[in-house]
PDB file of C-alpha atoms in Angstrom:
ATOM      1  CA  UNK W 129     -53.104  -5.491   6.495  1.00 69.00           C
ATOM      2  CA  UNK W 130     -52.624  -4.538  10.059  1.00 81.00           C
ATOM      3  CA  UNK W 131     -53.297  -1.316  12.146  1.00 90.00           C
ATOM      4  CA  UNK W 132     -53.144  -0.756  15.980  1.00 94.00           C
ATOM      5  CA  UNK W 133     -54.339   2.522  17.381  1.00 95.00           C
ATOM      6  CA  UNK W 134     -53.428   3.936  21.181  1.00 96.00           C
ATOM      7  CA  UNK W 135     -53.968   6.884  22.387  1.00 96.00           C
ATOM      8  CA  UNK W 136     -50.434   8.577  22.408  1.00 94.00           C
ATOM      9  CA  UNK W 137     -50.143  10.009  25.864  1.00 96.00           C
ATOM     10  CA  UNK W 138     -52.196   9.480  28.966  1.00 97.00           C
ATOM     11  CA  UNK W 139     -51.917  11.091  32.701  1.00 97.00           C
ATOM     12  CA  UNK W 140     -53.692  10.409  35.481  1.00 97.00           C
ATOM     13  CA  UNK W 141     -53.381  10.466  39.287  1.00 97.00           C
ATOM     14  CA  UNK W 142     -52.148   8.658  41.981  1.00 97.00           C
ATOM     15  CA  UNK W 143     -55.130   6.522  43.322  1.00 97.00           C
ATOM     16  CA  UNK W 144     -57.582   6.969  40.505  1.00 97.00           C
ATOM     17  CA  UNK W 145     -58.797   4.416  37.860  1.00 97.00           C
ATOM     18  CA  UNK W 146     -57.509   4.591  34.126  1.00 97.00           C
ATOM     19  CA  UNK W 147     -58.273   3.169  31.093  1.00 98.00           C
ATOM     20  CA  UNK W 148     -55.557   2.843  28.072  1.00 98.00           C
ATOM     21  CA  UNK W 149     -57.899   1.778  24.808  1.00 98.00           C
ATOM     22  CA  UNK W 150     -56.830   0.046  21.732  1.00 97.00           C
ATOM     23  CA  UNK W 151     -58.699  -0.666  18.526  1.00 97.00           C
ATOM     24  CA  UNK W 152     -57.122  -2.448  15.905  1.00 96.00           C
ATOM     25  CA  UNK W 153     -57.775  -4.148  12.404  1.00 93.00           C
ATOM     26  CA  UNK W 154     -55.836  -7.527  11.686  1.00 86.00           C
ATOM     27  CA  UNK W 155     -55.985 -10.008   9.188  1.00 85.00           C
ATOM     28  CA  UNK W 156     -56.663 -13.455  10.500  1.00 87.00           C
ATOM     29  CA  UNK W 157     -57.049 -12.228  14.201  1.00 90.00           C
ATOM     30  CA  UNK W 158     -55.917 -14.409  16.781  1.00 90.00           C
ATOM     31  CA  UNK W 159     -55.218 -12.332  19.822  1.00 92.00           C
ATOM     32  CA  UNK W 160     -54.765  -9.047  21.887  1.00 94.00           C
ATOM     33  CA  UNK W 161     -51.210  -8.594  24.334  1.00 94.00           C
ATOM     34  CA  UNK W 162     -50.482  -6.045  26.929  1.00 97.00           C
ATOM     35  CA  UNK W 163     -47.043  -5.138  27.452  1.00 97.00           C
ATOM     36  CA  UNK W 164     -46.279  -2.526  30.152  1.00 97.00           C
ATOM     37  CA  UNK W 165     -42.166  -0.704  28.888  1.00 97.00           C
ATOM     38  CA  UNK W 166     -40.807   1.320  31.878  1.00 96.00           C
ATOM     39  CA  UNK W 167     -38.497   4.148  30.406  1.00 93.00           C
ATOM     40  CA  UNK W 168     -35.041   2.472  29.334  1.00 91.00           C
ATOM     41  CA  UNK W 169     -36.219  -1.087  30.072  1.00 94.00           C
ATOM     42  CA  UNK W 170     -37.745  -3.934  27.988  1.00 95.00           C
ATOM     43  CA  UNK W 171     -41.581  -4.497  26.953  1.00 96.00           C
ATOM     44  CA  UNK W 172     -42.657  -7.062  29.713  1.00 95.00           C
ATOM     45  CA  UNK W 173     -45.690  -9.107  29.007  1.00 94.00           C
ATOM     46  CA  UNK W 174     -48.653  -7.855  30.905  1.00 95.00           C
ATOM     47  CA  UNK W 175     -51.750  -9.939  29.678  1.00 94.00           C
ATOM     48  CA  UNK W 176     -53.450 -11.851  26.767  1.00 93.00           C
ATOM     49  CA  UNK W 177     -56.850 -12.195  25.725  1.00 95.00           C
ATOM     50  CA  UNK W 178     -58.044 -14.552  23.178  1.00 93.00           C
ATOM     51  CA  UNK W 179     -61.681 -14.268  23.946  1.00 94.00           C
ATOM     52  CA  UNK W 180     -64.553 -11.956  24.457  1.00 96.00           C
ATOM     53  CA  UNK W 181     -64.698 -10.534  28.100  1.00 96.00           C
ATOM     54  CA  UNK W 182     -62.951  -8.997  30.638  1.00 96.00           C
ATOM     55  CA  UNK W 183     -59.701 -10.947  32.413  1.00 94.00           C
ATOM     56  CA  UNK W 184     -58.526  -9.542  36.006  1.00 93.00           C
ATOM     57  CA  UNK W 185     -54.917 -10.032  37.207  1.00 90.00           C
ATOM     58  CA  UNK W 186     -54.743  -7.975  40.607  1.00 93.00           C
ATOM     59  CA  UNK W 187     -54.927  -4.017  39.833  1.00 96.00           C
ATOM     60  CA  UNK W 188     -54.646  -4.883  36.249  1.00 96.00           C
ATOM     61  CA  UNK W 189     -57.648  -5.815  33.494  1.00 97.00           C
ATOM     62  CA  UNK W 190     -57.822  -6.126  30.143  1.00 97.00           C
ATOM     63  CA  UNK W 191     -60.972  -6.555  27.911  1.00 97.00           C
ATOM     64  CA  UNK W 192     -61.636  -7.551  24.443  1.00 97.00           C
ATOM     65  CA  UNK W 193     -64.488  -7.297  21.884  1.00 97.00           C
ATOM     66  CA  UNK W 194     -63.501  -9.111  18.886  1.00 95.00           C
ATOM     67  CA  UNK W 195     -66.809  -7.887  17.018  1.00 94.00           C
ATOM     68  CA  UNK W 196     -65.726  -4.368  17.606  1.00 95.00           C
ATOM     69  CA  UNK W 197     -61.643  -4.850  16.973  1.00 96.00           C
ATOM     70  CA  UNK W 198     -61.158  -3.462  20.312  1.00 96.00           C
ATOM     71  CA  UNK W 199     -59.357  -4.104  23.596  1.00 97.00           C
ATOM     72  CA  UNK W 200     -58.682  -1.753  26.741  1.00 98.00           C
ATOM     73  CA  UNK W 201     -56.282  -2.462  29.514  1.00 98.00           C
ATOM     74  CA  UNK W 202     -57.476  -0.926  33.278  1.00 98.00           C
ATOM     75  CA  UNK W 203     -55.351  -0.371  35.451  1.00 97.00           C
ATOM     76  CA  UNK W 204     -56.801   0.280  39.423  1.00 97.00           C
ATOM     77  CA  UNK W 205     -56.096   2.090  42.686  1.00 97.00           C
ATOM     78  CA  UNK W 206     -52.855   3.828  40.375  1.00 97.00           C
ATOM     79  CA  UNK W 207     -49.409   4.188  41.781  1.00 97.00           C
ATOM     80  CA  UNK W 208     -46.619   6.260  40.733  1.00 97.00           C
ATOM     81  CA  UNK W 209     -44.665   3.174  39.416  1.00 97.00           C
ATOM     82  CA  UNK W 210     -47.297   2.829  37.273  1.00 97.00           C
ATOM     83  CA  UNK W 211     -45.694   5.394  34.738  1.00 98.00           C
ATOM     84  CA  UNK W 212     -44.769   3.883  31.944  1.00 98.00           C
ATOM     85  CA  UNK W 213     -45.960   3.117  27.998  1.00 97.00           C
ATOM     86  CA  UNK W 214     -48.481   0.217  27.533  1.00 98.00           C
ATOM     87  CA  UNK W 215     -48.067  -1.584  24.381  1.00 96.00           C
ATOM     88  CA  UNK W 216     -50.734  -2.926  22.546  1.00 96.00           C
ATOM     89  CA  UNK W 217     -50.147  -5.943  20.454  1.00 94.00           C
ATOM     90  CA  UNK W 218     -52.057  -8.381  18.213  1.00 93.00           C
ATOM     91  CA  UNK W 219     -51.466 -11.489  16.912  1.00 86.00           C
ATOM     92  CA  UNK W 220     -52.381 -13.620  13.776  1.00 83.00           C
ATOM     93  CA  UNK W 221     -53.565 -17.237  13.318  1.00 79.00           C
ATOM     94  CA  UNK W 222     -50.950 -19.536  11.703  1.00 74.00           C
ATOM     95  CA  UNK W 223     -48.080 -16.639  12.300  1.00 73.00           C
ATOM     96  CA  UNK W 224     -45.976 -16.434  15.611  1.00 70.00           C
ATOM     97  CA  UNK W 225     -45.305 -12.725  15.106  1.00 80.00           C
ATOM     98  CA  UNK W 226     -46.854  -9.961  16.934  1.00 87.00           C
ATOM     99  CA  UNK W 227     -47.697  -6.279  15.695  1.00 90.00           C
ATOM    100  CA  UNK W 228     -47.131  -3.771  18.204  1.00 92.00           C
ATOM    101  CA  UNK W 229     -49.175  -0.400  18.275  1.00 92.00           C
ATOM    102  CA  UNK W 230     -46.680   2.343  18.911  1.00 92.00           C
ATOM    103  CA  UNK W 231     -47.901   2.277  23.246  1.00 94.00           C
ATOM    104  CA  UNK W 232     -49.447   4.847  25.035  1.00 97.00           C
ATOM    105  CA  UNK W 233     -47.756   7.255  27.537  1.00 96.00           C
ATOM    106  CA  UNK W 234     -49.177   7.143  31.252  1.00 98.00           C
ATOM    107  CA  UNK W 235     -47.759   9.407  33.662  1.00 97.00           C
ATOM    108  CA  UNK W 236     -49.489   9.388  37.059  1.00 97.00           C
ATOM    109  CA  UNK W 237     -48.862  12.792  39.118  1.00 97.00           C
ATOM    110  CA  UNK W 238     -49.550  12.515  43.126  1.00 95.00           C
TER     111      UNK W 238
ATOM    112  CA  UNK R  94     -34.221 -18.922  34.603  1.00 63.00           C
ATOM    113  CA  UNK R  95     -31.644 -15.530  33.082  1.00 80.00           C
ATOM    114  CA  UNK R  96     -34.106 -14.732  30.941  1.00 93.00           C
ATOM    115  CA  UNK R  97     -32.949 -13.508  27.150  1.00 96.00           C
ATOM    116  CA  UNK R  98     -29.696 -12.289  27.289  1.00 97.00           C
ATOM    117  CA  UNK R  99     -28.353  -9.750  25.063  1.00 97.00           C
ATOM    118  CA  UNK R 100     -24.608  -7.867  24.542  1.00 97.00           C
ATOM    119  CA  UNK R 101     -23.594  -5.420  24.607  1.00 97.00           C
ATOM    120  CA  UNK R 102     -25.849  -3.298  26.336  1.00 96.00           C
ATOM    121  CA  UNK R 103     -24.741  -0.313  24.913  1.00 96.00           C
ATOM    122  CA  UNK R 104     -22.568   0.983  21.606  1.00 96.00           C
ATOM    123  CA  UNK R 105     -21.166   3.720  19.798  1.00 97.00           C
ATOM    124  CA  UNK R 106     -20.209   3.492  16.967  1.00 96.00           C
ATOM    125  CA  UNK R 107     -19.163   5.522  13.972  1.00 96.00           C
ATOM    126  CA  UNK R 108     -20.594   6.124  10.451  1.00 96.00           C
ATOM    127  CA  UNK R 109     -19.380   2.972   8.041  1.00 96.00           C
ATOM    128  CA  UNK R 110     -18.409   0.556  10.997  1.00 97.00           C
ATOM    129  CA  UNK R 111     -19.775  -2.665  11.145  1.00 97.00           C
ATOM    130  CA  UNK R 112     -21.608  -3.648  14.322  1.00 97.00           C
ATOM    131  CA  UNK R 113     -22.748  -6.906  15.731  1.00 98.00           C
ATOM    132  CA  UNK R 114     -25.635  -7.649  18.189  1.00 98.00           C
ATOM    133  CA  UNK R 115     -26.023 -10.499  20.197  1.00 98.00           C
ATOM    134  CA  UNK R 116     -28.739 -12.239  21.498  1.00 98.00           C
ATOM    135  CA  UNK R 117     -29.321 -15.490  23.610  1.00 98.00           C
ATOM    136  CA  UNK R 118     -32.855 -16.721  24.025  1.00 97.00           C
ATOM    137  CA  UNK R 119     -34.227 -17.957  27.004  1.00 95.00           C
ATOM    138  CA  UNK R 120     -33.432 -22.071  27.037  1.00 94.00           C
ATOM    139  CA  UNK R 121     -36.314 -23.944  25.236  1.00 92.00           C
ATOM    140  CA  UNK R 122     -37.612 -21.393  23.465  1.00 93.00           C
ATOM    141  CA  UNK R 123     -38.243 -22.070  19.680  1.00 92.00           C
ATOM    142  CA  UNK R 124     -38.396 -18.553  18.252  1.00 93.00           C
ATOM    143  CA  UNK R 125     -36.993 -16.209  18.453  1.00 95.00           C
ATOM    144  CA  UNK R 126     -37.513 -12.187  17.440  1.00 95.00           C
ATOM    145  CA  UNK R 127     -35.006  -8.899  16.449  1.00 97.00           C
ATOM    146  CA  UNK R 128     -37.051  -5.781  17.117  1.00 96.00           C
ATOM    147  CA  UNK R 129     -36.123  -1.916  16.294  1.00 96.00           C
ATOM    148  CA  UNK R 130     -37.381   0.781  18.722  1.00 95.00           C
ATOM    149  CA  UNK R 131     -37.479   4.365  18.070  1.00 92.00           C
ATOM    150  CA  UNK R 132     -39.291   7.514  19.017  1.00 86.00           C
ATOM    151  CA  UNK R 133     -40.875   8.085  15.920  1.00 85.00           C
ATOM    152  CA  UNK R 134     -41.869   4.638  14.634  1.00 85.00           C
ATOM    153  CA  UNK R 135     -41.819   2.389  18.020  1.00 87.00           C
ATOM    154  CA  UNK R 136     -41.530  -1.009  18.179  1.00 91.00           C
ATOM    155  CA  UNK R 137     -40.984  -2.494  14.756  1.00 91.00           C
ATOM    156  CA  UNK R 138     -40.308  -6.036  13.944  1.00 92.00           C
ATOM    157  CA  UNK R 139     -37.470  -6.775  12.298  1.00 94.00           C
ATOM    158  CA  UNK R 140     -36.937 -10.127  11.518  1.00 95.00           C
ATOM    159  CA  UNK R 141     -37.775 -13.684  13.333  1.00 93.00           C
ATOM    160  CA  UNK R 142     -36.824 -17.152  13.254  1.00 94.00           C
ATOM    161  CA  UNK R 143     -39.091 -20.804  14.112  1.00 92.00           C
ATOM    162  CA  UNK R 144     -36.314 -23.587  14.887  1.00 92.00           C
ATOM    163  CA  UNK R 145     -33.377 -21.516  13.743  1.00 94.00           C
ATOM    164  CA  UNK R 146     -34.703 -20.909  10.397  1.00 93.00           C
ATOM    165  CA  UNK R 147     -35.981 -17.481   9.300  1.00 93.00           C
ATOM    166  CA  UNK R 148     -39.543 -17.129   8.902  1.00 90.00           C
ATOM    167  CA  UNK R 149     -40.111 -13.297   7.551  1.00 87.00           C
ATOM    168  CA  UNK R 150     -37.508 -10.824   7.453  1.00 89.00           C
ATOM    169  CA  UNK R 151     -39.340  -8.305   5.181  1.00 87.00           C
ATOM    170  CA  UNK R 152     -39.100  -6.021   7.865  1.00 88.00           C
ATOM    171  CA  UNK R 153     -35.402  -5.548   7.524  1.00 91.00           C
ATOM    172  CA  UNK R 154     -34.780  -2.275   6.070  1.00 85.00           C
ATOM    173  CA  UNK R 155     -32.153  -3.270   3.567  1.00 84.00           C
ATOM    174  CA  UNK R 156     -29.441  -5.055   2.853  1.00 90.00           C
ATOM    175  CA  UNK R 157     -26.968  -3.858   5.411  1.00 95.00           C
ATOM    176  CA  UNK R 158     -28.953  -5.627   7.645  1.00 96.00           C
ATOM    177  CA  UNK R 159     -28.300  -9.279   8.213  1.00 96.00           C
ATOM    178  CA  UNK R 160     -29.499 -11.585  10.828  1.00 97.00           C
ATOM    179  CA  UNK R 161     -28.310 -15.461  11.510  1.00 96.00           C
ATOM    180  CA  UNK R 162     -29.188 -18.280  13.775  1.00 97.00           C
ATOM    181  CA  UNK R 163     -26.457 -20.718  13.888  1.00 96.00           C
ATOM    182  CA  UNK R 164     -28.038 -22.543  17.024  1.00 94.00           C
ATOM    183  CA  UNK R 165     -31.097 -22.666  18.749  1.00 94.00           C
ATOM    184  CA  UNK R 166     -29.250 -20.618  22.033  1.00 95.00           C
ATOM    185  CA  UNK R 167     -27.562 -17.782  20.039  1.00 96.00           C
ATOM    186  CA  UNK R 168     -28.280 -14.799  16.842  1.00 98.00           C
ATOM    187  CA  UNK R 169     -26.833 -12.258  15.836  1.00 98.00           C
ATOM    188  CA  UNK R 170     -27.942  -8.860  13.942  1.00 98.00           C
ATOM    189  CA  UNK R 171     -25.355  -7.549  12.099  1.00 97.00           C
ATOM    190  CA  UNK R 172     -25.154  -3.918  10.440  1.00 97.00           C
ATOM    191  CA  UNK R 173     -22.453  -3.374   7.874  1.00 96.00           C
ATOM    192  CA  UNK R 174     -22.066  -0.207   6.843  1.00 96.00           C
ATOM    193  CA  UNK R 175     -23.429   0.822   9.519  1.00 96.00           C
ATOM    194  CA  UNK R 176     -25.231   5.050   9.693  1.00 96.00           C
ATOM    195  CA  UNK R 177     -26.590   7.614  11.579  1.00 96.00           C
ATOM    196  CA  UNK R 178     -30.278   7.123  11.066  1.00 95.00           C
ATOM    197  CA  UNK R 179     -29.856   3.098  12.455  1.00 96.00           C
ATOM    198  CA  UNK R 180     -29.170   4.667  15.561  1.00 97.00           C
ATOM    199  CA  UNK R 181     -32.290   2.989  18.242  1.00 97.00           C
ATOM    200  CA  UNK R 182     -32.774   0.556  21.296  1.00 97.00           C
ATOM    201  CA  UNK R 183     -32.796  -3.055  19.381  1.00 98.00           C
ATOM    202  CA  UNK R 184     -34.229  -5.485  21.393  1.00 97.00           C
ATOM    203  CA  UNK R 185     -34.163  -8.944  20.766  1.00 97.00           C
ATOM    204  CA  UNK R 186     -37.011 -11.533  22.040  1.00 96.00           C
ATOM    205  CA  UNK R 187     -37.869 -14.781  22.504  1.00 95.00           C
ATOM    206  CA  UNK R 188     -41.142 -17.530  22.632  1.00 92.00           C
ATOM    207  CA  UNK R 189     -42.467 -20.831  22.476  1.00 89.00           C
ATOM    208  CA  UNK R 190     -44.855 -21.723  19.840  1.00 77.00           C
ATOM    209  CA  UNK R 191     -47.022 -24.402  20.501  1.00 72.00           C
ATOM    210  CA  UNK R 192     -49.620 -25.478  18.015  1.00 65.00           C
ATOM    211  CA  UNK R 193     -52.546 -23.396  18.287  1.00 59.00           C
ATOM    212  CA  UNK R 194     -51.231 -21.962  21.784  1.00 60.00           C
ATOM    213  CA  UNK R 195     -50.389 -18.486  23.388  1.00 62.00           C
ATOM    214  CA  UNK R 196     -46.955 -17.347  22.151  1.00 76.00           C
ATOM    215  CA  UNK R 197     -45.886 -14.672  24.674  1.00 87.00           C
ATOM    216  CA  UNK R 198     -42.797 -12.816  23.962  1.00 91.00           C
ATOM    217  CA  UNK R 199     -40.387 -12.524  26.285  1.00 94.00           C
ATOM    218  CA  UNK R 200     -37.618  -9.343  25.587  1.00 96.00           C
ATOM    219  CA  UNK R 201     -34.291  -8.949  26.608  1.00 96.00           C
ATOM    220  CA  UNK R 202     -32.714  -5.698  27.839  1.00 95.00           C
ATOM    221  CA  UNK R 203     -32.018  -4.461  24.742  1.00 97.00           C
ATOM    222  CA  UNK R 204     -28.977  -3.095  23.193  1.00 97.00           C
ATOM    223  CA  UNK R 205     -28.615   1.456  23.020  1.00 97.00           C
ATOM    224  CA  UNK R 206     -26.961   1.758  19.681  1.00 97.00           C
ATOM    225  CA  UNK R 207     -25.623   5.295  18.548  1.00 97.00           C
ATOM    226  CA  UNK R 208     -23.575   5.587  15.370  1.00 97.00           C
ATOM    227  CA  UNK R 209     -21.958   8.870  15.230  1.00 96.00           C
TER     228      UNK R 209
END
């Protein structure tokens, strides 16, 4: 079976640090997606982490502990475009499907 | 590179009419994804195809649902009779699977549907 849990809402502020977490429990585990969904716009793909360990892209960081079926995306030095829902996703070996966790809410407030 | 294209953007539509999505994948992609989104039950997966074929569509929630892949640039999602409770952003993506490899999604814009 599959299960992806997110926090549901999130807020923060302008300038701070913030960390989204996602744990998750997949058969056949292969790996962990970010997507970051502004309000009325597509899921775009944010980052993907196959192996243990923290991978920085620019403000943006995502981690993964395969022991612990869990994953956290960081997001630094916040800006208000940074409101949006962050998508957690997993997939499975031998499948090209992904299971989405139903995202958390950020909203960052000056 | 347009990225996946979908059409219309948005529709209305009434209770028992038949509606028709459309999706174009982005060129040399090899699979391709239909997706539901709603408030209460987010993103869920509806159906996807490897190479035009359909791979799992259990997640089509019944039979006035049907999907089809004539080609490898074009699907469509079709709804006949179509009701009130179908009404949610469907967003249709695309990928390329490589053996053993990362197999990002990439979504279109998504099509608003409302059926009155």
């Amino acid at each position: 079976g599959q299960n992806i849990d997110q926090p549901t809402e999130m807020t923060a502020t302008e300038g701070a640090i913030v960390q989204i977490n996602c744990t998750y429990q997949t058969s056949g585990f292969n790996g962990l997606f970010w997507y970051q969904q502004h309000a009325g716009e597509a899921p775009t793909f944010l980052s993907y982490n196959v192996l243990d360990g923290l991978e920085e892209k620019g403000r943006f960081s995502s981690f993964l502990s395969r022991s612990k079926g869990y994953s956290y995306l960081l997001l630094k030095e916040l800006q208000m475009k940074d409101s949006a829902s962050y998508l957690c996703a997993t997939d499975q070996t031998g499948a090209n499907n992904l299971f989405f966790g139903t995202g958390t809410r950020l909203t960052v407030i000056p | 590179d347009a990225g996946v294209i979908q059409s219309p953007r948005h529709e209305v539509t009434e209770m028992g009419q038949e509606v028709t999505l459309r999706c174009k994948p982005i060129s040399g992609h090899n699979s391709l994804f239909w997706y539901r989104q709603t408030m209460m039950r987010g993103l869920e997966l509806l159906i996807y195809f490897n190479n035009n074929v359909p791979i799992d569509d259990s997640g089509m929630p019944e039979d006035r649902f049907s999907a089809k892949m004539p080609n490898a640039s074009f699907s469509t999602l079709k709804i006949q009779p179509s009701e009130p409770r179908d009404s949610a952003v469907y967003f249709c993506a695309s990928s390329f699977q490589a053996s053993g490899g990362e197999e990002t999604q990439y979504f279109g814009p998504g099509t608003r549907l409302l059926v009155l």
